[in-house]
CSV table of C-alpha atoms in Angstrom, one decimal:
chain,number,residue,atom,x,y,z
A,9,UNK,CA,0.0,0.0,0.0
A,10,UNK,CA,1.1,3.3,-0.9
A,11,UNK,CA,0.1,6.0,1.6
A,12,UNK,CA,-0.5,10.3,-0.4
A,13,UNK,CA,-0.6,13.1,1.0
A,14,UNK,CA,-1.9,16.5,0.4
A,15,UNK,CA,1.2,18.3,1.9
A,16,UNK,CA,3.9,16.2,0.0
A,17,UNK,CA,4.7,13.5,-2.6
A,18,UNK,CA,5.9,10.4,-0.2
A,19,UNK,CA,5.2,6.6,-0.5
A,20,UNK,CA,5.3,4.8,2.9
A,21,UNK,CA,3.6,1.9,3.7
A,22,UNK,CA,0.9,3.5,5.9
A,23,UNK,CA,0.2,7.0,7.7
A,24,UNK,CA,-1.8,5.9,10.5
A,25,UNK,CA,1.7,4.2,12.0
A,26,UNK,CA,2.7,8.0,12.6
A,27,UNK,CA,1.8,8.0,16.2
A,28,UNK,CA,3.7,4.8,17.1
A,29,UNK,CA,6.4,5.8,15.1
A,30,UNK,CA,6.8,9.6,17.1
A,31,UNK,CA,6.7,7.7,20.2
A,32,UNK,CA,9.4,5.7,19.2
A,33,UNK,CA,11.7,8.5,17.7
A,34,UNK,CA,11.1,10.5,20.7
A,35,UNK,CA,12.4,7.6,22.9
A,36,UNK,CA,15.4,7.1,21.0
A,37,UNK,CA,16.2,10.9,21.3
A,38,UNK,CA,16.8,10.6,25.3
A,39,UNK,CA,19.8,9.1,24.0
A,40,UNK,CA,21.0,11.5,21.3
A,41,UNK,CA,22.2,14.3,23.7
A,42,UNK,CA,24.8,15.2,20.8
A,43,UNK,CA,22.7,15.4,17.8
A,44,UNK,CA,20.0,17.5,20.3
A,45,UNK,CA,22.6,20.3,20.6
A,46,UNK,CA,23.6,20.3,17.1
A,47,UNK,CA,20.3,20.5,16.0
A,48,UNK,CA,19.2,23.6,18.2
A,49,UNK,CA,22.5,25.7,16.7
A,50,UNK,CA,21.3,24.4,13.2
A,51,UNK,CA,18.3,25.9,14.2
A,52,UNK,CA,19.7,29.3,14.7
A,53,UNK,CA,22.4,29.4,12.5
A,54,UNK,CA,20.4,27.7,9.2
A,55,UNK,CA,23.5,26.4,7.9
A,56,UNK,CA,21.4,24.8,5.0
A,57,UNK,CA,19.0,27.8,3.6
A,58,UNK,CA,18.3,27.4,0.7
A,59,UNK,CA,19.9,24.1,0.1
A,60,UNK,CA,18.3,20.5,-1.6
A,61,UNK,CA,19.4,17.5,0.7
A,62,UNK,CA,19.1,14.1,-0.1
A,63,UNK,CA,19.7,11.3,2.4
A,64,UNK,CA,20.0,7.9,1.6
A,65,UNK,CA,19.9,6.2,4.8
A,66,UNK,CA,18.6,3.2,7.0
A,67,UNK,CA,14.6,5.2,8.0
A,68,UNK,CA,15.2,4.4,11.4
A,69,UNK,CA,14.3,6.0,14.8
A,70,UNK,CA,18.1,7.8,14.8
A,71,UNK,CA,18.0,9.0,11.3
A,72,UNK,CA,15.4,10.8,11.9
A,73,UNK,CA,16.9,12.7,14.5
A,74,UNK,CA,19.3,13.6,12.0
A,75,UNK,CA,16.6,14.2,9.0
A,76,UNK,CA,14.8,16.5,11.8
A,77,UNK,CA,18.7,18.1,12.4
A,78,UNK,CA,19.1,18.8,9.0
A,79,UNK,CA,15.4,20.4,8.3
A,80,UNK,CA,15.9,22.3,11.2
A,81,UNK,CA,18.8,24.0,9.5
A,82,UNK,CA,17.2,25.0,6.9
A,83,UNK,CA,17.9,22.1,4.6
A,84,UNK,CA,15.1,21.2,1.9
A,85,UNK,CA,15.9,17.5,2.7
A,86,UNK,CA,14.4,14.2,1.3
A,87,UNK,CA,15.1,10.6,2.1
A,88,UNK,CA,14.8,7.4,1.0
A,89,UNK,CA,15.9,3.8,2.3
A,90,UNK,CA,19.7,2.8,1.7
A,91,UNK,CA,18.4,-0.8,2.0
A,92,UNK,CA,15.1,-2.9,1.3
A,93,UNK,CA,14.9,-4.6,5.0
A,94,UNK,CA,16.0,-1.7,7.3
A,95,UNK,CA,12.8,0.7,6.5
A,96,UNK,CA,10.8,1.3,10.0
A,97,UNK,CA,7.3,1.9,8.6
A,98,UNK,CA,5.8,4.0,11.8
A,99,UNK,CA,9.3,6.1,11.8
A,100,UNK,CA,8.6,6.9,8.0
A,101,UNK,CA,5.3,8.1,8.6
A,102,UNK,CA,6.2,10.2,11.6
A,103,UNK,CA,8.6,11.8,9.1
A,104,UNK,CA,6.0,12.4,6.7
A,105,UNK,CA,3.3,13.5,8.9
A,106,UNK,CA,5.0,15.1,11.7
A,107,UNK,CA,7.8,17.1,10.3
A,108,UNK,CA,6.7,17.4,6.9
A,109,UNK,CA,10.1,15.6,5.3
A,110,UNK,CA,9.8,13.4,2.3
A,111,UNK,CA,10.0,9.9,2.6
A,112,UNK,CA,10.3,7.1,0.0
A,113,UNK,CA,10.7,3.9,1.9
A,114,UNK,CA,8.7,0.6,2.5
A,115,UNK,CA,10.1,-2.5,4.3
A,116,UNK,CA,10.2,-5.3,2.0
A,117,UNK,CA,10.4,-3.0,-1.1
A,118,UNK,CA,11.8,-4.7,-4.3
A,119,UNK,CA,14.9,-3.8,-6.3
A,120,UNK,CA,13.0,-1.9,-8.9
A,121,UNK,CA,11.2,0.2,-5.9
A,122,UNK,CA,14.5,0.6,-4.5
A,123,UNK,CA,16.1,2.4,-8.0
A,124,UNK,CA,13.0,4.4,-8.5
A,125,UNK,CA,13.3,5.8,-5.3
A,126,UNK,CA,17.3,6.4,-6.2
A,127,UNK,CA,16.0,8.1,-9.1
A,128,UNK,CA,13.5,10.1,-7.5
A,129,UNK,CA,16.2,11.3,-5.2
A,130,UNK,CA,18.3,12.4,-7.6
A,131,UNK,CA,15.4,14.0,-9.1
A,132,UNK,CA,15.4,16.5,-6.4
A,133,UNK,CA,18.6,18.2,-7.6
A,134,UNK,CA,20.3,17.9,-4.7
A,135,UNK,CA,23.4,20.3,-3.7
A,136,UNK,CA,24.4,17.8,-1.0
A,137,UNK,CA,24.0,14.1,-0.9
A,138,UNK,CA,24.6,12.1,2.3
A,139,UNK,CA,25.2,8.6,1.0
A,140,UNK,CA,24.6,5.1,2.6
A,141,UNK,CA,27.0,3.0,0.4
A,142,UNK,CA,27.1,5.0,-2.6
A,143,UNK,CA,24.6,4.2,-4.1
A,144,UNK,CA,23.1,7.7,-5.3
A,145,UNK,CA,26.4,8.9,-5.6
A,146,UNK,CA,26.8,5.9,-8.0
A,147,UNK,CA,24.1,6.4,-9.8
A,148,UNK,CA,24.2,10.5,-10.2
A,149,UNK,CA,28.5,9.4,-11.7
A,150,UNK,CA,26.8,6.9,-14.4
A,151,UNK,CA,23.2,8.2,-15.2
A,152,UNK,CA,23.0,12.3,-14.6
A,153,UNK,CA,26.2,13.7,-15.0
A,154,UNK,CA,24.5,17.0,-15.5
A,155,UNK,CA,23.5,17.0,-12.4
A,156,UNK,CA,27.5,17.4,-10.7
A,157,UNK,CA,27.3,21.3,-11.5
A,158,UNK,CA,25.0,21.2,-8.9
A,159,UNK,CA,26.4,19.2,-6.2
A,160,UNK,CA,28.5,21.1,-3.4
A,161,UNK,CA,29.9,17.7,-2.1
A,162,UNK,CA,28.8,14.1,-0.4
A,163,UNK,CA,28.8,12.3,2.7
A,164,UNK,CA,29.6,8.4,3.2
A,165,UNK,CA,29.5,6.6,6.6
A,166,UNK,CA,29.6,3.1,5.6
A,167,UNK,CA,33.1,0.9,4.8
A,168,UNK,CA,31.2,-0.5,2.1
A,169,UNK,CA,30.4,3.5,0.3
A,170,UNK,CA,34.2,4.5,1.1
A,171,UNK,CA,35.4,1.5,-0.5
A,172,UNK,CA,33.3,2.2,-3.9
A,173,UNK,CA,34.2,5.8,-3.4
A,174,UNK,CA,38.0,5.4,-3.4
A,175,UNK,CA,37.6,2.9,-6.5
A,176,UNK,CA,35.7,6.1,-8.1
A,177,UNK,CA,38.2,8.3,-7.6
A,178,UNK,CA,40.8,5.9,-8.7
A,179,UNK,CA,38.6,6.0,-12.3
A,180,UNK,CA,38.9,9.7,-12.1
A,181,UNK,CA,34.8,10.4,-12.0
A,182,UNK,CA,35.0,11.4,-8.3
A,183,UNK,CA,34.9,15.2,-9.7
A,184,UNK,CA,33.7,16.5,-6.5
A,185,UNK,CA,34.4,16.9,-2.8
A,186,UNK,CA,32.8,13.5,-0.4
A,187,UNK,CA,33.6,13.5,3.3
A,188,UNK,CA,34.5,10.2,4.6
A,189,UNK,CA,32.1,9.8,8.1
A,190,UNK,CA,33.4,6.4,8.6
A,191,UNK,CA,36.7,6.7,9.5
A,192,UNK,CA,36.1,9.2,11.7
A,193,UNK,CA,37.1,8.0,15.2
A,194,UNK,CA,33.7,8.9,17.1
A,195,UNK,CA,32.2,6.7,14.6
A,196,UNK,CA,34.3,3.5,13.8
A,197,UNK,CA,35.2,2.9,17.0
A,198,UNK,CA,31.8,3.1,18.7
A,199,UNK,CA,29.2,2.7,15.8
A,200,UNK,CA,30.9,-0.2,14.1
A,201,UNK,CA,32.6,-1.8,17.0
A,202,UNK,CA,30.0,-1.4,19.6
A,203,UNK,CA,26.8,-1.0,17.5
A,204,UNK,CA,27.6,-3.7,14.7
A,205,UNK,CA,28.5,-6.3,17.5
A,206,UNK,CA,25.5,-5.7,19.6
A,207,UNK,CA,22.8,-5.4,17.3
A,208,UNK,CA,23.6,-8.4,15.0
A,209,UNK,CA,23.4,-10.7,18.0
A,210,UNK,CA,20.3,-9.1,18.2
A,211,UNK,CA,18.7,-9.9,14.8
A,212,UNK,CA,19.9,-13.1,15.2
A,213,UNK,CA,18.0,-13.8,18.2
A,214,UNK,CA,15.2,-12.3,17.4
A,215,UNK,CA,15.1,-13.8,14.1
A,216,UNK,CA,15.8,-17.6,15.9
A,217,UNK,CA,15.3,-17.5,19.5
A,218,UNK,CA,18.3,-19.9,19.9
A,219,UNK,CA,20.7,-20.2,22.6
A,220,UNK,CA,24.1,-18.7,21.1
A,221,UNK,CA,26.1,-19.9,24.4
A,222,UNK,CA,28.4,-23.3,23.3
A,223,UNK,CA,27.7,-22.4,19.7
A,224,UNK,CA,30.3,-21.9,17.2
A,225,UNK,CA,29.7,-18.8,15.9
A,226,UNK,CA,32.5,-18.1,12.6
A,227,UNK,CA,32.9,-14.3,12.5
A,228,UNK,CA,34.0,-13.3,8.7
A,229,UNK,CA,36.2,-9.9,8.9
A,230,UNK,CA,37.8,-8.6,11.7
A,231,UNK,CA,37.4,-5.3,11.0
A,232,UNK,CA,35.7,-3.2,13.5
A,233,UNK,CA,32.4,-4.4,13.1
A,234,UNK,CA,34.0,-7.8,13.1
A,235,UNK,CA,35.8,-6.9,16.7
A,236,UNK,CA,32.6,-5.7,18.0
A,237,UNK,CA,30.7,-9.1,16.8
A,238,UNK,CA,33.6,-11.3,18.1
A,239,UNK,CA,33.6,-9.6,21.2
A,240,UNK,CA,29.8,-9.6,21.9
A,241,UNK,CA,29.4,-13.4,20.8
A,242,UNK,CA,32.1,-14.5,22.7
A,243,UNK,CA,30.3,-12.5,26.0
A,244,UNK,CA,27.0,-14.4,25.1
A,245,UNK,CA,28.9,-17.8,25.6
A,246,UNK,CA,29.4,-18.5,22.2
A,247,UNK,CA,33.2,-20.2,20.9
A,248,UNK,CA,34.2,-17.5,18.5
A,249,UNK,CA,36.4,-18.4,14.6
A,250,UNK,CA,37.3,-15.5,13.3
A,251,UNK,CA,38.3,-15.3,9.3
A,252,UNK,CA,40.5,-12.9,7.5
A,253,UNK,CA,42.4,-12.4,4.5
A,254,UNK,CA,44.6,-9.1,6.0
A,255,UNK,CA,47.3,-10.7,8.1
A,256,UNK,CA,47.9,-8.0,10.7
A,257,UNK,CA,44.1,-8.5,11.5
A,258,UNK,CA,44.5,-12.0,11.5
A,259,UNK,CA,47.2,-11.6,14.4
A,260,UNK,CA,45.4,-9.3,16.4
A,261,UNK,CA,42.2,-11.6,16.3
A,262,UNK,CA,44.6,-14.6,17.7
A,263,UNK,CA,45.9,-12.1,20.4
A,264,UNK,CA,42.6,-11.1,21.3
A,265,UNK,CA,41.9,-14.8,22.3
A,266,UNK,CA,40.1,-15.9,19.5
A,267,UNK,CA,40.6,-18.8,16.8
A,268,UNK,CA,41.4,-17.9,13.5
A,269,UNK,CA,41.2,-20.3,10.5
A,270,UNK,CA,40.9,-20.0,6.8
A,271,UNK,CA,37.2,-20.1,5.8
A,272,UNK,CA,37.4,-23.5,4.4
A,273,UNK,CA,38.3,-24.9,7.8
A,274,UNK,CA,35.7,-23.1,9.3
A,275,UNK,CA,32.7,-24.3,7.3
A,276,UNK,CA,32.8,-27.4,8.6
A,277,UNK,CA,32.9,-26.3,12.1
A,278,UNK,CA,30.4,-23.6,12.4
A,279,UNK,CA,27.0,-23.9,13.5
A,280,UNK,CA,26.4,-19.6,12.8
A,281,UNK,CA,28.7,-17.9,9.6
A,282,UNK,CA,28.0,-13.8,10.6
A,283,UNK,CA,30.0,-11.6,7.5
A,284,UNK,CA,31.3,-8.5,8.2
A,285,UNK,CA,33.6,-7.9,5.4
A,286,UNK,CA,31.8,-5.6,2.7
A,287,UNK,CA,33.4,-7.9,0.0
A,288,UNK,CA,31.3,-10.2,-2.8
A,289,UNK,CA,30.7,-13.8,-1.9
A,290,UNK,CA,32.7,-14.7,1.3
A,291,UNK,CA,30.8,-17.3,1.8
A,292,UNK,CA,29.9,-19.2,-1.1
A,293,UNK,CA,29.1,-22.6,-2.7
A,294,UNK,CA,32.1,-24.5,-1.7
A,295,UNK,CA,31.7,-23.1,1.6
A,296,UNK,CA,28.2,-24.3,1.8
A,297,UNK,CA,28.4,-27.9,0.9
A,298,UNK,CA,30.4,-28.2,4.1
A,299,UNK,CA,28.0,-27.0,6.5
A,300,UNK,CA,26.6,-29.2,9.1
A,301,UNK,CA,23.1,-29.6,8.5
A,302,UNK,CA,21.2,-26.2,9.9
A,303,UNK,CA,23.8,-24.2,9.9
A,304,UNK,CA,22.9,-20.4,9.6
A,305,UNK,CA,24.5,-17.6,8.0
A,306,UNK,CA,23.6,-14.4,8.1
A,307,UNK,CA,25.5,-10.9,6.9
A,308,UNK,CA,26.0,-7.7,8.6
A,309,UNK,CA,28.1,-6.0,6.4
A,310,UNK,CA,26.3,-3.6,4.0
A,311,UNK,CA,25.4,-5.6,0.5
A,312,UNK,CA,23.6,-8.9,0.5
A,313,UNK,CA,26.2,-10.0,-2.1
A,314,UNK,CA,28.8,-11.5,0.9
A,315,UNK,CA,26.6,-14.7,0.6
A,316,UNK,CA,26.2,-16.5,-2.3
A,317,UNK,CA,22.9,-17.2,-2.4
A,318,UNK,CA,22.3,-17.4,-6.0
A,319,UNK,CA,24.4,-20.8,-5.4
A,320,UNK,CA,22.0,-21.3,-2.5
A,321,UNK,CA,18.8,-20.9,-4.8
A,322,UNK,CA,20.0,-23.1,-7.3
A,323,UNK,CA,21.3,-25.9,-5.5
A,324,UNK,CA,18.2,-26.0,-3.0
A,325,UNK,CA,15.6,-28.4,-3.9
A,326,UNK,CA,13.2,-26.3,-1.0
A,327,UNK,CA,13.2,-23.2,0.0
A,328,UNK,CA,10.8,-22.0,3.3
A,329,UNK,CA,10.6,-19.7,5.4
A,330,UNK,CA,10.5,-21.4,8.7
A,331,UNK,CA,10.4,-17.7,11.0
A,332,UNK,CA,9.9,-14.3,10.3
A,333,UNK,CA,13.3,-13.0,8.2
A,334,UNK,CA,14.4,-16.9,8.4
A,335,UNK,CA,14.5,-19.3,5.3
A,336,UNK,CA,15.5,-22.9,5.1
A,337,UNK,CA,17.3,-23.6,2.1
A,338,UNK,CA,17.1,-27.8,2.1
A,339,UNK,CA,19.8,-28.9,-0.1
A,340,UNK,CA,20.5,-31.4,-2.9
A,341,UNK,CA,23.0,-33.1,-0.8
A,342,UNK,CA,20.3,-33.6,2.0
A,343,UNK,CA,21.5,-31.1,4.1
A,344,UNK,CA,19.6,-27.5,5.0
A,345,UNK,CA,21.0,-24.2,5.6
A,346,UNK,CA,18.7,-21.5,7.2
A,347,UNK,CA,19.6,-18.1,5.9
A,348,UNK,CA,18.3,-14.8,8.0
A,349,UNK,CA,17.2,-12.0,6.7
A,350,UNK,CA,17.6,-12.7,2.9
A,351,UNK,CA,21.4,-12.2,3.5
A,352,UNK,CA,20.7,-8.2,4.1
A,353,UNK,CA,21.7,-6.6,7.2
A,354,UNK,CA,20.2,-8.7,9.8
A,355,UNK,CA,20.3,-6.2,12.4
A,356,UNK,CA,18.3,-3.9,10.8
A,357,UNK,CA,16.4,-6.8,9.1
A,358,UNK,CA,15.3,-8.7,11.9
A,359,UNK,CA,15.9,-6.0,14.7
A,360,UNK,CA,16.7,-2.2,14.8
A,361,UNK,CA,20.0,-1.7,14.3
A,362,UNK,CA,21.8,0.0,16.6
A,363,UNK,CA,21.2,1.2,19.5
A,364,UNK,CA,20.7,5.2,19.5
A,365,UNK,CA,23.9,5.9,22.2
A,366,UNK,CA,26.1,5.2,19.3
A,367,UNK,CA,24.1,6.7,16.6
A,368,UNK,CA,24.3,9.5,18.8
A,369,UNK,CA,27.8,10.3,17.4
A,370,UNK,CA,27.7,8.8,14.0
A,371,UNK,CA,25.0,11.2,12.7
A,372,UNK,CA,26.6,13.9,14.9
A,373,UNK,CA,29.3,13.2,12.4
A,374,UNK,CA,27.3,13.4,9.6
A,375,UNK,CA,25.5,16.2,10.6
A,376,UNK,CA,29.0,18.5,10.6
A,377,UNK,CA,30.0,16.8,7.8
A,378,UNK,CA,27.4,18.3,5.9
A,379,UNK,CA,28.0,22.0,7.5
A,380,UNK,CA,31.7,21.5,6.6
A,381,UNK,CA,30.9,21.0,3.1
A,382,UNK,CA,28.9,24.0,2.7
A,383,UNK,CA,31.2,26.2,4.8
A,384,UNK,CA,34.5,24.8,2.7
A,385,UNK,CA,32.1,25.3,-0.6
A,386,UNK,CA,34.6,25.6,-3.4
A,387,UNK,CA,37.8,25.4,-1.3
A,388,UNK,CA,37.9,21.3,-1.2
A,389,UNK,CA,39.4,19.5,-3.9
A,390,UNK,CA,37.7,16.4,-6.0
A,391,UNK,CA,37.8,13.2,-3.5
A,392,UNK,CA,37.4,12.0,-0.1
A,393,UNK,CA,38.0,14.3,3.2
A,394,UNK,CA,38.8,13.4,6.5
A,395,UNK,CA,36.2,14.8,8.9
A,396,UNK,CA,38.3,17.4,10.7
A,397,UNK,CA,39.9,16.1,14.1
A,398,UNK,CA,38.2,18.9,16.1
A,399,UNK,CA,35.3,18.3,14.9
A,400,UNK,CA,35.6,14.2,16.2
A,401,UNK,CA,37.1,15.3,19.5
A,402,UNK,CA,34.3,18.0,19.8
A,403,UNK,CA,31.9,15.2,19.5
A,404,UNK,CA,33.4,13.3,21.9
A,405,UNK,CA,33.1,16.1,24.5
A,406,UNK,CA,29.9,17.0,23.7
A,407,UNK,CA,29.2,12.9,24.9
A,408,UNK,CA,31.2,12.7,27.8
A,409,UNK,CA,29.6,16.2,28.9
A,410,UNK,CA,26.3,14.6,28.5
A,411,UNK,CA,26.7,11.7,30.4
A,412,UNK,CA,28.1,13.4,33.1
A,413,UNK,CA,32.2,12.4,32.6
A,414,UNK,CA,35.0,14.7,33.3
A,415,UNK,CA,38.6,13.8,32.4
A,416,UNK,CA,42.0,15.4,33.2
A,417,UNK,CA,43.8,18.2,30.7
A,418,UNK,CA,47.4,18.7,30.5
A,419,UNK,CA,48.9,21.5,32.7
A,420,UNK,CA,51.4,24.0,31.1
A,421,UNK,CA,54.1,21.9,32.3
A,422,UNK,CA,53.2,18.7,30.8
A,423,UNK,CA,52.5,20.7,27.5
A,424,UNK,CA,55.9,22.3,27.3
A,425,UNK,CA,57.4,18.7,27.9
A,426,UNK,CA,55.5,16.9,25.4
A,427,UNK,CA,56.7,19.8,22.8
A,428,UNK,CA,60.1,19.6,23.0
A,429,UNK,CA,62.9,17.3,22.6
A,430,UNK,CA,65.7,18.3,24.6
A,431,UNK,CA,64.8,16.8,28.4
A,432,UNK,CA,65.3,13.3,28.5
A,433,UNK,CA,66.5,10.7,30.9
C-alpha cells in the first residue's frame, strides 16, 4: 500500500503508523544528547538555507533525528531507504506527517522500488547528498552527470560506500568533494565496534530464538564491526572463529583470544557464519556444501552479495521460510541451511540496528559533515575528506559532557614537555 498526502509527494507503507512511530523517535532521542545540541544551533544558525538534501539512509528511529537536524537547519531534505529490509514503517510516517520531510521507503520494497526511489532522489537536484554506500552517488557518476554542477559535495559513513568511493576516484569520475564519516574515530570505534557487535546478535536472536552460548559462531572480517561481533558473541557464551584475508588482523584476532582459520576450515565447524567484510561472496558454494546440516549464516556488512545465495537458490531443492526473516534452504546433498534476513543486514532486518547511544555520534558526524561541506564550498578538492579532528574530539566532548564524565587536561608543564625534545633521561 502506498500511503498520499496533500502536503507532500511520499510513498510509505501507511500513515496511521505516525503515532507509534513519534513515540518511538522521541524515545530514541533521550539518547542522542549530541545530535540535540547540534540540532538547536542548526536551528539558529540555518546552515542549509536554501539548500536541496538528499539522504539515503537506513529510516530508522536515529536518522530521523538527523533528518529532523538537517530540516531544522534550513535544509530542503528528502530521504529514502539505503536498503530494502531496514525501513521502519511508523518512523517513516512520523517523518511524513510530523515534520513534513519526504520519505520514499517501504520495508520489504523490491529492487525496482528501491532504483525508483534512487532516481526520484536524484530528481530533487540535490546540492548535498549524504550517502549510505554509494549508491546515489553511484548512480548520479553513471546516469546524470548534468546533475554534478550542482552538487557542493557528499557524505559516506559506511566501509562499504568509502570502498566504492575510493575505486571512483581511482577512475577519475569522483569530480567532486565526499567527506569520509566512517573513518572518523567517534564513529568507527563506537558505531561499528560497539553498535555492529551488539545489534547483530540481536537480529539473530530475534530472528531464531536460539541459545548462542556453546555455539560456534564463525565471524567473517575482523574489521571493526568484526571486533565488535567477536567480542559480543564471545560474552553471550558462544566459541568464536574468526576469518581474515589481512594478516595483521588476523594476528590481532589470535591475540585477542580468538581462533582464526581460513574459511574453508571453518565451514565445517560452524554452527552460525556472521559476515562482516563488505566484500562479494565470502561465503559461497564450496563453503556451503560443508556446513553441518542447519547451519545459519547471516551478513552484517552492507550488501547482500557476501553470501552466495544465488548458489544457494539453485542448489536448493526447498526453500521456506520457517520464522519471520528466516529461510530454510534444504539442499540437494540432504543437508539445509537456514539463511536470516535474505542475506541483508540482519540487524536492521530482523531488529533495529543500533542502539541510538552510538548513533548519537555517528549522525553527529554526519550532521557536521554536511555544514563543513557547505562552509568549505569551493575550497575542497575532488575526492574523499577526512572529517576534521576537532570536529571528532568535539563530538566526543559533547558525549562525555552529556553523560556526566569529566577527564583530566594537560597543565602548562606537561605541555611544554611533550613539545620539546631536549629533556630526557
Amino acid at each position: 500500500m502506498t500511503a498520499t498526502s496533500p502536503r507532500l509527494k511520499h510513498e510509505v507503507k501507511d500513515l496511521g503508523l505516525a503515532a507509534l512511530g513519534r513515540q518511538r523517535i522521541e524515545w530514541a532521542g533521550r539518547e542522542m544528547p549530541v545530535l540535540r545540541q547540534i540540532r538547536d544551533r542548526f536551528a539558529i544558525e540555518k546552515p542549509f538555507a536554501g539548500l536541496r538534501l538528499v539522504a539515503c539512509a537506513h529510516i530508522t528511529t536515529e536518522t530521523a533525528h538527523l533528518a529532523i537536524a538537517l530540516k531544522a537547519g534550513g535544509a530542503d531534505a528528502l530521504l529514502i531507504a539505503s536498503n530494502p529490509l531496514s525501513t521502519q514503517d511508523d518512523v517513516a510516517a512520523s517523518l511524513v506527517l510530523d515534520h513534513e520531510i519526504p520519505v520514499f521507503a517501504q520495508k520489504g520494497e523490491d529492487n525496482e522500488t528501491y532504483n525508483r526511489h534512487v532516481q526520484i532522489a536524484l530528481d530533487h537536484r540535490p546540492n548535498i547528498i549524504v550517502d549510505d554506500g554509494s549508491d546515489v552517488v553511484a548512480t548520479l557518476i553513471q546516469q546524470r552527470q548534468h546533475q554534478i554542477a550542482d552538487l557542493i559535495g557528499s557524505t559516506e559513513e559506511t566501509t562499504t560506500g568509502i570502498v566504492r568511493l575510493r575505486a571512483m576516484f581511482r577512475e577519475g569520475v569522483l569530480t567532486f568533494p565526499a567527506v569520509n564519516v566512517n573513518d572518523a574515530d567517534t564513529k568507527h570505534f563506537f558505531d561499528n565496534r560497539y553498535g555492529t557487535g551488539q545489534s547483530t546478535l540481536d537480529g539473530i536472536i530475534r530472528a531464531t530464538n536460539i541459545l548462542l552460548a556453546g555455539k560456534n559462531i564463525v565471524v567473517v572480517g575482523y574489521g571493526w564491526c568484526g571486533k565488535g561481533t567477536a567480542l559480543r558473541a564471545r560474552g553471550m557464551g558462544g566459541n568464536v572463529i574468526v576469518t581474515e584475508i589481512d594478516p595483521i588482523k588476523a594476528i590481532e584476532a589470535v591475540m585477542d583470544g580468538f581462533r582464526v582459520l581460513p574459511m574453508a576450515e571453518a565451514a565445517h565447524q560452524g554452527d552460525i557464519f556472521i559476515t562482516v567484510t563488505g566484500n562479494k561472496h565470502v561465503v559461497r558454494g564450496e563453503h556451503f556444501d560443508v556446513m553441518k546440516d542447519g547451519a545459519i549464516v547471516c551478513n552484517s556488512g552492507h550488501f547482500d552479495l557476501e553470501l552466495d545465495l544465488k548458489y544457494l537458490a539453485a542448489n536448493a531443492k526447498e526453500i521456506k521460510e520457517v520464522r519471520p526473516f528466516t529461510e530454510e534452504y534444504k539442499l540437494k546433498n540432504g543437508k539445509s541451511v537456514v539463511v536470516l534476513g535474505q542475506g541483508r543486514l540482519i540487524n536492521l532486518a530482523a531488529a533495529e540496528g543500533h542502539p541510538s547511544a552510538v548513533m548519537d555520534m555517528s549522525f553527529a558526524n554526519q550532521a557536521l559533515a554536511c555544514e563543513f561541506l557547505v562552509k568549505n564550498k569551493g575550497k575542497l578538492e575532488p575526492g574523499l575528506h577526512s572529517i576534521p579532528v576537532e570536529v571528532d574530539q568535539e563530538i566526543a566532548r559533547l558525549k562525555l559532557q552529556a553523560i556526566g564524565i569529566t577527564i583530566d587536561s594537560l597543565t602548562p608543564d606537561q605541555i611544554e614537555y611533550i613539545n620539546s625534545w631536549t629533556s630526557g633521561t
